[in-house]
């Protein structure tokens, strides 16, 4: 199983090397990958039917509870089959569609990487590895959408898609972490047992909200829907793959997957119903306002995703069953419609639905495929779309008080989608062929067989639902709903309200198709609402955020070192002051304080005066001298308190510093006044605060009892082990001898630096040193 | 006495920081030295003040008979003083050099690095 999932990644890495050696036959060879995976997954059908689910476990990062464990049940099997099956058709289709494209091998690399990530998402049992695959789909779809990398619009769409889905993924990650915190595991299978605990926990609301953002961004729900139409900039095989069966269904998969775990609560149901209903109606209306075939399909896809969210939201057994069937039905007909659009585009160079007509005269097999797909999308009897629609109406009709409204919305959506489906699948193939498309001809079978095959499947499954009822739909239903009810799919439900609604849908949809001609005018009327569209608002928000980041950065990273120091120290001072005054009890133990003698007072006063001088004077020499006095006063303190070595060192070093200063700097001009009074006041205030704080801290630390184990060890062993009487010296040259050696090296480096700076002459013409 | 030293330590830190925030490079070095002095004194003070008992073992003895000043902070401070000197001398020469080349002591005029030197 692990191999099945990561095969795509390995393949993606190897593709560029393959194509270097074997040019021609390879594209067909590539298609073997999804095909063999498809067959691999097919053989699990029987086992899933009898066992329910199979777990595969591979360790990855056990210390963090992250494993590469995979869970194969009805739902993930359905997705795996769609991913690999439609993937195989897309691979074959592409061999002709992008024939001779210079980046063809790159395209296959992206495509197989994407396929592998999708498989990872739907098969992962561990939520962390699911998240990783989830983000991988975002990244690989970014490459696919932006495949025409020289087109700026294409790059922009790719970036929009990546930022929206990537953002959703990160939000979902926080949801996963919360879920782990409550449920105690990253494994979905284990979490299922603690479903009640999670639903009753206080963070439940947060968890579902975060998961919703992840699912809605991925599945293009309102108001995150706008990345999907933009993603139509990709080559048609990509659109087919991303939007019929894979990428956008990942969000649906997520919701369906978590229904048994998180579902069936008020907030879960009402949010999903609301968002799903808004999306399906909104996008269905949009889809009949477009004239570009791909735009029509994009909006009808969003609408279909809305329906799925809506159905999962209703959450009754019927609704979940309807969702399960509709996932499959939609994937079959939508993939076919996309592929057909690609063929039309490839052969005529146009996707304008107002112009396209009469193509059945030259490409009959394509027309048949389009016809079946459009009928399935409309839900005409004998097609899979019909069954899914019937079950969906049953589900909405059972929904208590709101049944009428929900059913009305569903019917409205279905009518509009019927029109959109007919425009995409039937309209180009009726009427007479315009002269401008005279050169169009039937393309290679490689192009038309895939959509034809999908049409056959729609028809086959729709006419003989028993083909899939037990083997596929039943396990899917059990894994979404978690119940054991035996389901039955029938073509004929008898004369009832559902049938009436179906007929109503078909008749009014057909009538609408008859009267409403696609035109640009309709679309133009919506343009004025552009300013309040979610896309504009989010893009505006993004810009605002960007400029805010700019201001923020320029404010803090302004290039002035001292401003950094001010920021850091002001923050530090405030933070420490807060702690000190809030929680620490300041006290002075007078027993520890030694008495003051008169000569000490003299030194202290001397020191204070010289510090003030060093700070305030404007004369360079005075401040150097004052600095010298500070150093010597320091030296006296060392002398008073039993540190003769320190005193000697301080004395010589201080003398050297003052001399060096005098020699080198006295030639410089007088100090200038650079800063204004206000800035000086500000700095003085901050410095005083900082100094006070350090003083208080020193006092507090001083009052704390300290342990002098180390000192005691050194003192007791100085003579015995190191044969020396001066303990400070012994520490420096014996116990810490290596440190001292390194320190000497540092000094040597500094000396070399000083020497070379003195001697270096960058500009030989000026001998200025 | 410790209280007075604490005040001096605070003053040294305050003065050092104030000078560090000036635009003149010369004042910056003064600030650096003041801060260094303050830190040395701080470490020294935390080793407790002991009068008249340097950490030197008397002749003929193998261990201390009486109380003695803590040798560890002293060793640390000694290192700090010496390293501080290395830093100071390098900085002094550096600003001398900068002034010779660019004829300014103002840090804010050093923002552009593209000047031909």
Short mmCIF file of C-alpha atoms in Angstrom, two decimals, chain A residues 35-438:
data_model
loop_
_atom_site.label_atom_id
_atom_site.label_comp_id
_atom_site.label_asym_id
_atom_site.label_seq_id
_atom_site.Cartn_x
_atom_site.Cartn_y
_atom_site.Cartn_z
CA UNK A 35 -3.82 2.15 -14.90
CA UNK A 36 -1.94 -0.40 -12.85
CA UNK A 37 -2.83 1.46 -9.66
CA UNK A 38 -6.46 1.40 -10.74
CA UNK A 39 -6.32 -2.35 -11.17
CA UNK A 40 -4.49 -2.66 -7.86
CA UNK A 41 -7.32 -0.85 -6.06
CA UNK A 42 -10.01 -2.73 -7.96
CA UNK A 43 -8.95 -5.99 -6.38
CA UNK A 44 -9.77 -4.63 -2.94
CA UNK A 45 -13.46 -4.31 -3.82
CA UNK A 46 -14.35 -7.76 -2.57
CA UNK A 47 -12.34 -7.52 0.61
CA UNK A 48 -13.84 -4.15 1.55
CA UNK A 49 -17.31 -5.49 0.92
CA UNK A 50 -16.84 -8.31 3.38
CA UNK A 51 -14.58 -6.69 5.98
CA UNK A 52 -15.60 -3.03 6.03
CA UNK A 53 -12.14 -1.56 6.31
CA UNK A 54 -8.50 -2.61 6.13
CA UNK A 55 -5.65 -0.87 7.94
CA UNK A 56 -2.05 -0.74 6.77
CA UNK A 57 0.49 0.47 9.26
CA UNK A 58 3.98 1.85 8.63
CA UNK A 59 5.96 3.65 11.29
CA UNK A 60 7.27 7.07 10.52
CA UNK A 61 7.75 9.37 13.52
CA UNK A 62 6.41 7.25 16.36
CA UNK A 63 7.67 9.67 19.04
CA UNK A 64 5.23 12.32 17.77
CA UNK A 65 2.42 9.89 17.11
CA UNK A 66 2.82 10.43 13.36
CA UNK A 67 2.67 7.29 11.28
CA UNK A 68 2.16 6.46 7.65
CA UNK A 69 -0.88 4.38 8.34
CA UNK A 70 -3.48 3.92 5.66
CA UNK A 71 -7.13 3.09 6.01
CA UNK A 72 -8.94 1.57 3.10
CA UNK A 73 -12.72 1.56 3.43
CA UNK A 74 -15.63 2.22 1.10
CA UNK A 75 -15.15 5.96 0.95
CA UNK A 76 -11.41 5.93 0.41
CA UNK A 77 -11.70 3.10 -2.06
CA UNK A 78 -14.25 5.04 -4.12
CA UNK A 79 -11.92 8.05 -4.19
CA UNK A 80 -8.87 5.93 -4.92
CA UNK A 81 -10.68 4.34 -7.85
CA UNK A 82 -11.79 7.71 -9.19
CA UNK A 83 -8.34 9.20 -8.76
CA UNK A 84 -6.56 6.40 -10.54
CA UNK A 85 -9.30 5.61 -13.05
CA UNK A 86 -9.96 9.12 -14.26
CA UNK A 87 -6.24 9.67 -13.83
CA UNK A 88 -5.54 6.92 -16.34
CA UNK A 89 -7.98 8.44 -18.85
CA UNK A 90 -6.45 11.87 -18.38
CA UNK A 91 -2.96 10.45 -18.88
CA UNK A 92 -4.03 8.82 -22.13
CA UNK A 93 -5.90 11.92 -23.27
CA UNK A 94 -2.91 14.10 -22.60
CA UNK A 95 -0.62 12.07 -24.81
CA UNK A 96 -2.50 13.46 -27.75
CA UNK A 97 -3.79 16.74 -26.35
CA UNK A 98 -0.36 18.06 -25.48
CA UNK A 99 1.47 16.13 -28.16
CA UNK A 100 4.83 17.63 -28.89
CA UNK A 101 4.65 20.14 -26.07
CA UNK A 102 8.17 20.88 -24.97
CA UNK A 103 7.39 20.43 -21.29
CA UNK A 104 5.35 17.27 -21.72
CA UNK A 105 7.54 15.21 -19.41
CA UNK A 106 7.38 17.93 -16.80
CA UNK A 107 3.62 17.85 -17.09
CA UNK A 108 3.52 14.13 -16.45
CA UNK A 109 5.79 14.64 -13.49
CA UNK A 110 3.42 17.17 -11.91
CA UNK A 111 0.42 15.06 -12.77
CA UNK A 112 1.72 11.91 -11.16
CA UNK A 113 2.91 13.85 -8.12
CA UNK A 114 -0.57 15.27 -7.80
CA UNK A 115 -2.14 11.88 -8.18
CA UNK A 116 0.07 10.40 -5.50
CA UNK A 117 -0.72 13.26 -3.10
CA UNK A 118 -4.44 12.80 -3.67
CA UNK A 119 -4.13 9.09 -2.99
CA UNK A 120 -2.27 9.97 0.18
CA UNK A 121 -5.04 12.31 1.32
CA UNK A 122 -7.84 9.82 0.83
CA UNK A 123 -5.98 6.80 2.17
CA UNK A 124 -4.22 8.27 5.20
CA UNK A 125 -5.52 7.16 8.53
CA UNK A 126 -3.12 9.33 10.46
CA UNK A 127 -4.34 12.92 10.38
CA UNK A 128 -0.84 14.38 10.35
CA UNK A 129 0.20 12.46 7.27
CA UNK A 130 -3.16 13.36 5.72
CA UNK A 131 -2.34 17.02 6.32
CA UNK A 132 1.05 16.60 4.65
CA UNK A 133 -0.51 14.99 1.57
CA UNK A 134 -3.22 17.65 1.64
CA UNK A 135 -0.64 20.40 1.36
CA UNK A 136 1.19 18.42 -1.31
CA UNK A 137 -1.95 18.47 -3.44
CA UNK A 138 -2.06 22.24 -3.06
CA UNK A 139 1.55 22.53 -4.12
CA UNK A 140 1.37 20.15 -7.06
CA UNK A 141 -1.89 21.72 -8.25
CA UNK A 142 -0.06 25.04 -8.17
CA UNK A 143 2.37 23.68 -10.73
CA UNK A 144 -0.43 22.20 -12.81
CA UNK A 145 -2.59 25.33 -12.87
CA UNK A 146 0.41 27.48 -13.66
CA UNK A 147 1.62 25.08 -16.31
CA UNK A 148 1.50 27.76 -19.01
CA UNK A 149 4.14 29.57 -17.07
CA UNK A 150 4.66 32.34 -19.57
CA UNK A 151 1.11 33.57 -19.23
CA UNK A 152 0.77 36.09 -16.38
CA UNK A 153 -2.93 35.32 -15.88
CA UNK A 154 -2.09 31.66 -15.49
CA UNK A 155 0.57 32.42 -12.90
CA UNK A 156 -1.82 34.64 -10.99
CA UNK A 157 -4.55 31.98 -10.95
CA UNK A 158 -2.07 29.41 -9.74
CA UNK A 159 -0.97 31.69 -6.94
CA UNK A 160 -4.56 32.45 -5.94
CA UNK A 161 -5.37 28.76 -5.83
CA UNK A 162 -2.26 28.00 -3.82
CA UNK A 163 -2.82 30.77 -1.31
CA UNK A 164 -6.48 29.94 -0.75
CA UNK A 165 -6.04 26.19 -0.46
CA UNK A 166 -2.75 26.48 1.38
CA UNK A 167 -4.31 28.86 3.88
CA UNK A 168 -7.20 26.45 4.37
CA UNK A 169 -4.75 23.63 4.92
CA UNK A 170 -2.96 25.50 7.67
CA UNK A 171 -6.23 26.32 9.38
CA UNK A 172 -7.12 22.66 9.16
CA UNK A 173 -3.79 21.78 10.78
CA UNK A 174 -4.79 23.72 13.88
CA UNK A 175 -8.07 21.81 13.82
CA UNK A 176 -6.16 18.53 13.67
CA UNK A 177 -3.99 19.53 16.60
CA UNK A 178 -7.02 20.52 18.66
CA UNK A 179 -8.66 17.26 17.75
CA UNK A 180 -5.61 15.36 18.91
CA UNK A 181 -5.57 17.33 22.15
CA UNK A 182 -9.16 16.32 22.87
CA UNK A 183 -9.27 12.85 21.36
CA UNK A 184 -5.76 11.80 22.33
CA UNK A 185 -4.69 10.38 18.98
CA UNK A 186 -3.86 11.34 15.44
CA UNK A 187 -5.30 8.13 14.12
CA UNK A 188 -8.76 8.46 12.62
CA UNK A 189 -9.66 4.89 13.44
CA UNK A 190 -8.78 5.40 17.10
CA UNK A 191 -10.54 8.75 17.23
CA UNK A 192 -13.76 7.14 16.08
CA UNK A 193 -14.04 5.48 19.49
CA UNK A 194 -13.95 8.80 21.33
CA UNK A 195 -16.50 10.51 19.11
CA UNK A 196 -18.81 11.36 22.01
CA UNK A 197 -16.02 12.84 24.12
CA UNK A 198 -15.02 15.12 21.26
CA UNK A 199 -18.56 16.24 20.53
CA UNK A 200 -19.13 17.15 24.17
CA UNK A 201 -15.83 18.93 24.68
CA UNK A 202 -15.70 22.71 24.90
CA UNK A 203 -13.38 22.98 21.92
CA UNK A 204 -15.75 21.12 19.61
CA UNK A 205 -16.95 24.37 18.04
CA UNK A 206 -13.41 25.39 17.26
CA UNK A 207 -12.51 22.03 15.83
CA UNK A 208 -15.37 21.95 13.35
CA UNK A 209 -14.91 25.62 12.45
CA UNK A 210 -11.26 25.00 11.62
CA UNK A 211 -12.05 21.86 9.66
CA UNK A 212 -14.77 23.71 7.77
CA UNK A 213 -12.33 26.37 6.64
CA UNK A 214 -10.01 23.65 5.35
CA UNK A 215 -12.79 21.83 3.51
CA UNK A 216 -14.49 24.95 2.14
CA UNK A 217 -11.31 26.43 0.73
CA UNK A 218 -10.35 23.17 -0.93
CA UNK A 219 -13.83 22.49 -2.26
CA UNK A 220 -14.36 26.06 -3.43
CA UNK A 221 -17.36 26.81 -1.25
CA UNK A 222 -18.72 30.33 -1.01
CA UNK A 223 -16.95 32.68 -0.21
CA UNK A 224 -13.73 30.89 -1.15
CA UNK A 225 -15.06 29.73 -4.51
CA UNK A 226 -13.27 32.14 -6.80
CA UNK A 227 -9.99 30.31 -7.12
CA UNK A 228 -11.72 27.53 -9.05
CA UNK A 229 -12.87 29.47 -12.14
CA UNK A 230 -9.42 31.07 -12.18
CA UNK A 231 -7.83 27.65 -12.18
CA UNK A 232 -9.43 27.08 -15.59
CA UNK A 233 -6.35 28.74 -17.03
CA UNK A 234 -4.73 25.35 -16.77
CA UNK A 235 -4.65 22.99 -19.77
CA UNK A 236 -7.94 21.13 -20.07
CA UNK A 237 -6.65 17.72 -18.89
CA UNK A 238 -5.66 19.43 -15.65
CA UNK A 239 -9.07 21.02 -15.26
CA UNK A 240 -10.65 17.66 -15.87
CA UNK A 241 -8.55 15.97 -13.30
CA UNK A 242 -8.56 18.65 -10.62
CA UNK A 243 -12.20 19.59 -10.83
CA UNK A 244 -14.11 16.46 -11.56
CA UNK A 245 -12.65 13.81 -9.35
CA UNK A 246 -9.76 14.97 -7.26
CA UNK A 247 -8.59 18.30 -5.88
CA UNK A 248 -11.94 19.94 -5.18
CA UNK A 249 -13.42 16.70 -3.95
CA UNK A 250 -10.78 16.51 -1.26
CA UNK A 251 -12.81 18.92 0.85
CA UNK A 252 -15.91 16.82 0.30
CA UNK A 253 -13.90 13.76 1.21
CA UNK A 254 -12.81 15.47 4.42
CA UNK A 255 -16.39 16.32 5.40
CA UNK A 256 -17.65 12.86 4.50
CA UNK A 257 -14.77 11.23 6.33
CA UNK A 258 -15.42 13.19 9.51
CA UNK A 259 -19.18 12.85 9.46
CA UNK A 260 -19.23 9.76 11.71
CA UNK A 261 -16.70 11.40 14.02
CA UNK A 262 -17.83 15.01 14.26
CA UNK A 263 -21.16 15.10 12.49
CA UNK A 264 -24.78 15.03 13.49
CA UNK A 265 -24.74 18.06 15.74
CA UNK A 266 -26.69 21.27 15.32
CA UNK A 267 -23.74 23.44 14.30
CA UNK A 268 -22.30 20.85 11.95
CA UNK A 269 -25.58 20.38 10.10
CA UNK A 270 -26.78 23.95 9.97
CA UNK A 271 -23.43 25.39 8.85
CA UNK A 272 -23.03 22.84 6.11
CA UNK A 273 -26.59 23.21 4.89
CA UNK A 274 -26.31 26.99 4.79
CA UNK A 275 -22.94 27.16 3.09
CA UNK A 276 -23.81 24.35 0.70
CA UNK A 277 -27.15 25.88 -0.25
CA UNK A 278 -25.70 29.34 -0.81
CA UNK A 279 -22.89 27.91 -2.90
CA UNK A 280 -25.04 25.65 -5.03
CA UNK A 281 -27.61 28.32 -5.91
CA UNK A 282 -25.07 31.12 -6.31
CA UNK A 283 -22.81 29.09 -8.58
CA UNK A 284 -25.70 27.58 -10.54
CA UNK A 285 -26.94 31.07 -11.39
CA UNK A 286 -23.42 32.09 -12.37
CA UNK A 287 -22.98 29.06 -14.58
CA UNK A 288 -25.81 30.05 -16.91
CA UNK A 289 -24.46 33.59 -17.17
CA UNK A 290 -21.20 32.50 -18.76
CA UNK A 291 -20.41 31.89 -22.40
CA UNK A 292 -16.98 30.30 -22.12
CA UNK A 293 -17.46 26.53 -21.97
CA UNK A 294 -14.84 26.10 -19.29
CA UNK A 295 -16.32 28.86 -17.15
CA UNK A 296 -19.73 27.27 -17.41
CA UNK A 297 -18.26 23.97 -16.30
CA UNK A 298 -16.28 25.65 -13.53
CA UNK A 299 -19.35 27.24 -11.99
CA UNK A 300 -21.43 24.13 -12.43
CA UNK A 301 -18.67 22.24 -10.63
CA UNK A 302 -18.80 24.71 -7.74
CA UNK A 303 -22.54 24.27 -7.67
CA UNK A 304 -22.20 20.48 -7.61
CA UNK A 305 -19.75 20.76 -4.74
CA UNK A 306 -22.30 22.95 -2.99
CA UNK A 307 -24.87 20.21 -3.45
CA UNK A 308 -22.50 17.70 -1.88
CA UNK A 309 -21.81 19.91 1.12
CA UNK A 310 -25.53 20.52 1.40
CA UNK A 311 -26.27 16.79 1.36
CA UNK A 312 -23.60 15.99 3.93
CA UNK A 313 -25.07 18.79 6.01
CA UNK A 314 -28.55 17.30 5.95
CA UNK A 315 -26.87 14.22 7.34
CA UNK A 316 -29.77 11.77 7.20
CA UNK A 317 -29.05 8.31 5.84
CA UNK A 318 -30.78 9.14 2.57
CA UNK A 319 -28.81 12.34 2.19
CA UNK A 320 -25.48 10.64 2.83
CA UNK A 321 -26.42 7.94 0.36
CA UNK A 322 -27.29 10.63 -2.17
CA UNK A 323 -23.94 12.29 -1.54
CA UNK A 324 -22.12 9.00 -2.07
CA UNK A 325 -23.83 8.37 -5.40
CA UNK A 326 -23.55 11.95 -6.54
CA UNK A 327 -19.77 11.98 -5.94
CA UNK A 328 -19.45 9.14 -8.44
CA UNK A 329 -22.09 10.41 -10.88
CA UNK A 330 -20.63 13.91 -10.91
CA UNK A 331 -17.09 12.66 -11.39
CA UNK A 332 -18.19 10.59 -14.38
CA UNK A 333 -20.20 13.21 -16.24
CA UNK A 334 -18.13 16.24 -15.30
CA UNK A 335 -14.87 14.61 -16.36
CA UNK A 336 -16.51 13.68 -19.66
CA UNK A 337 -17.77 17.23 -20.22
CA UNK A 338 -14.36 18.70 -19.49
CA UNK A 339 -12.65 16.29 -21.85
CA UNK A 340 -15.17 17.10 -24.56
CA UNK A 341 -14.62 20.80 -24.06
CA UNK A 342 -10.92 20.11 -24.46
CA UNK A 343 -11.58 18.32 -27.75
CA UNK A 344 -13.74 21.17 -29.06
CA UNK A 345 -11.13 23.70 -28.02
CA UNK A 346 -8.37 21.61 -29.60
CA UNK A 347 -10.18 21.19 -32.90
CA UNK A 348 -11.94 24.51 -33.39
CA UNK A 349 -9.85 26.84 -31.26
CA UNK A 350 -12.95 28.25 -29.64
CA UNK A 351 -14.78 27.70 -26.38
CA UNK A 352 -17.46 30.29 -26.97
CA UNK A 353 -20.78 28.57 -26.50
CA UNK A 354 -22.64 31.24 -28.48
CA UNK A 355 -20.68 30.37 -31.61
CA UNK A 356 -20.23 26.62 -31.34
CA UNK A 357 -22.77 24.52 -33.21
CA UNK A 358 -23.16 21.64 -35.58
CA UNK A 359 -20.05 19.77 -34.59
CA UNK A 360 -21.93 16.45 -34.68
CA UNK A 361 -21.40 16.49 -38.43
CA UNK A 362 -17.68 16.03 -38.02
CA UNK A 363 -17.22 14.33 -34.68
CA UNK A 364 -20.09 12.01 -34.03
CA UNK A 365 -18.54 9.86 -31.27
CA UNK A 366 -17.71 12.98 -29.29
CA UNK A 367 -21.27 14.18 -29.74
CA UNK A 368 -22.60 10.92 -28.38
CA UNK A 369 -20.35 11.15 -25.35
CA UNK A 370 -21.39 14.76 -24.79
CA UNK A 371 -25.02 13.83 -25.12
CA UNK A 372 -24.78 11.09 -22.50
CA UNK A 373 -22.84 13.30 -20.12
CA UNK A 374 -25.31 16.15 -20.45
CA UNK A 375 -28.26 13.83 -19.87
CA UNK A 376 -26.58 12.31 -16.84
CA UNK A 377 -25.93 15.78 -15.44
CA UNK A 378 -29.59 16.60 -16.04
CA UNK A 379 -30.69 13.43 -14.32
CA UNK A 380 -32.54 11.77 -17.15
CA UNK A 381 -33.70 8.23 -16.35
CA UNK A 382 -31.37 5.34 -17.23
CA UNK A 383 -28.35 7.42 -16.26
CA UNK A 384 -26.50 7.49 -12.97
CA UNK A 385 -27.37 11.15 -12.52
CA UNK A 386 -31.01 10.21 -12.37
CA UNK A 387 -30.57 7.90 -9.41
CA UNK A 388 -28.50 10.43 -7.49
CA UNK A 389 -31.10 13.11 -8.13
CA UNK A 390 -33.98 10.90 -7.01
CA UNK A 391 -32.27 10.00 -3.75
CA UNK A 392 -31.37 13.63 -3.19
CA UNK A 393 -34.99 14.79 -3.53
CA UNK A 394 -36.08 12.05 -1.17
CA UNK A 395 -33.53 13.29 1.34
CA UNK A 396 -34.60 16.94 1.17
CA UNK A 397 -38.27 16.02 1.36
CA UNK A 398 -37.68 14.19 4.61
CA UNK A 399 -36.09 17.17 6.30
CA UNK A 400 -38.88 18.17 8.67
CA UNK A 401 -39.98 21.79 8.82
CA UNK A 402 -37.56 23.08 6.26
CA UNK A 403 -38.30 20.39 3.71
CA UNK A 404 -40.12 22.69 1.30
CA UNK A 405 -37.44 25.36 1.20
CA UNK A 406 -34.58 22.91 0.88
CA UNK A 407 -36.35 20.96 -1.83
CA UNK A 408 -37.15 24.14 -3.71
CA UNK A 409 -33.50 25.20 -3.57
CA UNK A 410 -32.39 21.77 -4.74
CA UNK A 411 -34.84 21.78 -7.62
CA UNK A 412 -33.82 25.29 -8.66
CA UNK A 413 -30.15 24.33 -8.64
CA UNK A 414 -30.82 21.19 -10.61
CA UNK A 415 -32.79 23.12 -13.26
CA UNK A 416 -30.00 25.63 -13.76
CA UNK A 417 -27.37 22.90 -13.80
CA UNK A 418 -29.37 21.09 -16.43
CA UNK A 419 -29.16 24.15 -18.65
CA UNK A 420 -25.44 24.50 -18.00
CA UNK A 421 -24.89 20.81 -18.73
CA UNK A 422 -26.87 21.00 -21.97
CA UNK A 423 -24.91 24.03 -23.13
CA UNK A 424 -21.66 22.22 -22.53
CA UNK A 425 -22.66 18.77 -23.77
CA UNK A 426 -25.41 19.26 -26.35
CA UNK A 427 -25.44 22.74 -27.77
CA UNK A 428 -22.09 22.50 -29.62
CA UNK A 429 -23.39 19.36 -31.31
CA UNK A 430 -26.71 20.61 -32.67
CA UNK A 431 -27.67 22.83 -35.55
CA UNK A 432 -25.52 23.59 -38.55
CA UNK A 433 -21.81 23.91 -38.60
CA UNK A 434 -20.63 27.53 -38.94
CA UNK A 435 -18.21 28.13 -41.77
CA UNK A 436 -15.42 29.27 -39.50
CA UNK A 437 -15.14 25.82 -37.98
CA UNK A 438 -15.09 24.15 -41.37
#
